[in-house]
Coordinates of C-alpha atoms in Angstrom, one line a residue:
D1 CA -0.1 0.1 0.1
G2 CA 1.3 3.2 -1.3
I3 CA 1.0 6.6 0.6
V4 CA -0.3 9.7 -1.1
R5 CA 1.9 12.6 0.1
T6 CA 0.2 15.9 -0.8
L7 CA 1.9 19.2 -1.4
D8 CA 0.7 22.7 -1.3
I9 CA 3.0 24.9 -3.1
V10 CA 3.0 28.9 -3.3
A11 CA 5.0 30.6 -6.1
T12 CA 6.1 33.7 -8.1
I13 CA 5.7 33.6 -11.9
F14 CA 7.8 36.6 -13.6
I15 CA 6.5 37.6 -16.8
D16 CA 7.0 40.5 -19.1
K17 CA 5.2 43.7 -18.2
S18 CA 4.0 43.9 -21.9
R19 CA 2.3 40.9 -21.3
S20 CA 0.5 42.0 -18.1
S21 CA -2.9 42.5 -19.9
S22 CA -2.5 38.4 -20.5
S23 CA -1.2 37.8 -16.9
D24 CA -4.7 35.7 -16.2
N25 CA -4.4 33.7 -19.1
I26 CA -0.5 33.0 -18.1
K27 CA -1.6 32.0 -14.5
A28 CA -4.1 29.8 -16.0
K29 CA -1.3 27.8 -18.3
A30 CA 0.8 27.5 -15.3
A31 CA -1.8 26.0 -13.2
D32 CA -2.4 23.8 -16.0
R33 CA 1.3 23.1 -16.4
L34 CA 2.0 22.4 -12.5
V35 CA -1.0 19.8 -12.3
Q36 CA 0.8 17.9 -15.5
Y37 CA 3.7 17.8 -13.6
F38 CA 2.0 16.1 -10.4
N39 CA -0.2 13.8 -12.9
V40 CA -0.3 10.2 -11.9
D41 CA 1.3 9.4 -14.9
N42 CA 4.3 11.5 -14.7
V43 CA 5.4 10.9 -11.0
A44 CA 6.6 7.2 -9.4
F45 CA 6.6 6.0 -5.7
G46 CA 9.7 7.1 -4.1
Q47 CA 10.6 9.9 -6.8
K48 CA 12.3 13.1 -5.2
I49 CA 10.6 16.4 -5.9
S50 CA 13.2 18.6 -7.3
I51 CA 12.6 22.2 -7.0
A52 CA 14.9 22.6 -10.1
D53 CA 12.8 20.4 -12.2
I54 CA 9.7 22.0 -11.4
T55 CA 11.0 25.1 -12.4
N56 CA 12.4 24.1 -15.9
F57 CA 8.9 22.1 -16.2
M58 CA 7.4 25.5 -15.6
L59 CA 9.6 27.4 -17.9
E60 CA 8.4 25.4 -20.7
V61 CA 5.5 27.9 -20.9
P62 CA 6.6 30.4 -23.3
E63 CA 5.3 33.5 -21.4
I64 CA 7.1 32.7 -17.9
R65 CA 10.4 34.4 -17.8
F66 CA 11.4 32.7 -14.7
F67 CA 9.7 30.7 -11.7
N68 CA 10.3 30.6 -8.2
I69 CA 8.6 28.5 -5.4
D70 CA 8.6 30.7 -2.5
N71 CA 7.4 27.7 0.2
L72 CA 9.4 24.8 -0.3
P73 CA 13.3 25.8 0.6
A74 CA 14.7 22.4 -0.6
D75 CA 14.1 19.4 -2.4
I76 CA 11.6 17.0 -0.8
F77 CA 12.7 13.1 -0.7
L78 CA 10.2 10.6 -0.5
N79 CA 10.1 7.2 1.2
F80 CA 9.8 4.4 -1.7
S81 CA 6.2 3.9 -0.8
E82 CA 5.4 7.7 -1.0
I83 CA 3.8 9.4 -4.1
A84 CA 3.6 13.0 -4.2
Q85 CA 0.4 14.8 -5.5
I86 CA -0.7 18.6 -5.8
N87 CA -3.2 19.5 -3.1
N88 CA -3.3 23.3 -3.4
F89 CA -1.0 26.0 -5.3
E90 CA -1.0 29.7 -5.1
F91 CA 0.4 31.6 -8.1
T92 CA 1.7 35.4 -7.7
I93 CA 2.4 37.4 -10.7
E94 CA 5.6 39.7 -11.0
F95 CA 6.5 41.8 -14.0
V96 CA 9.9 42.5 -15.1

């Protein structure tokens, strides 16, 4: 039997000032992307949750200049019987 370890993520999305009018659309794309990262088909039991991997995955959204996870100070290491799933997330938009 596996254990589901839920994560809450608070993050800042940095986008160009010129895209400020589409910030809600970009936030929606980022939300879809984060949910995709934690899709059960993309994670495995015992898989380390790497801040760098999440950041790189999120940067595949072309409008995102940088992505910073604010509430996780380091990678999360799971036991072999644990799998990570996203519970809640909150994004703040910053313009650069």
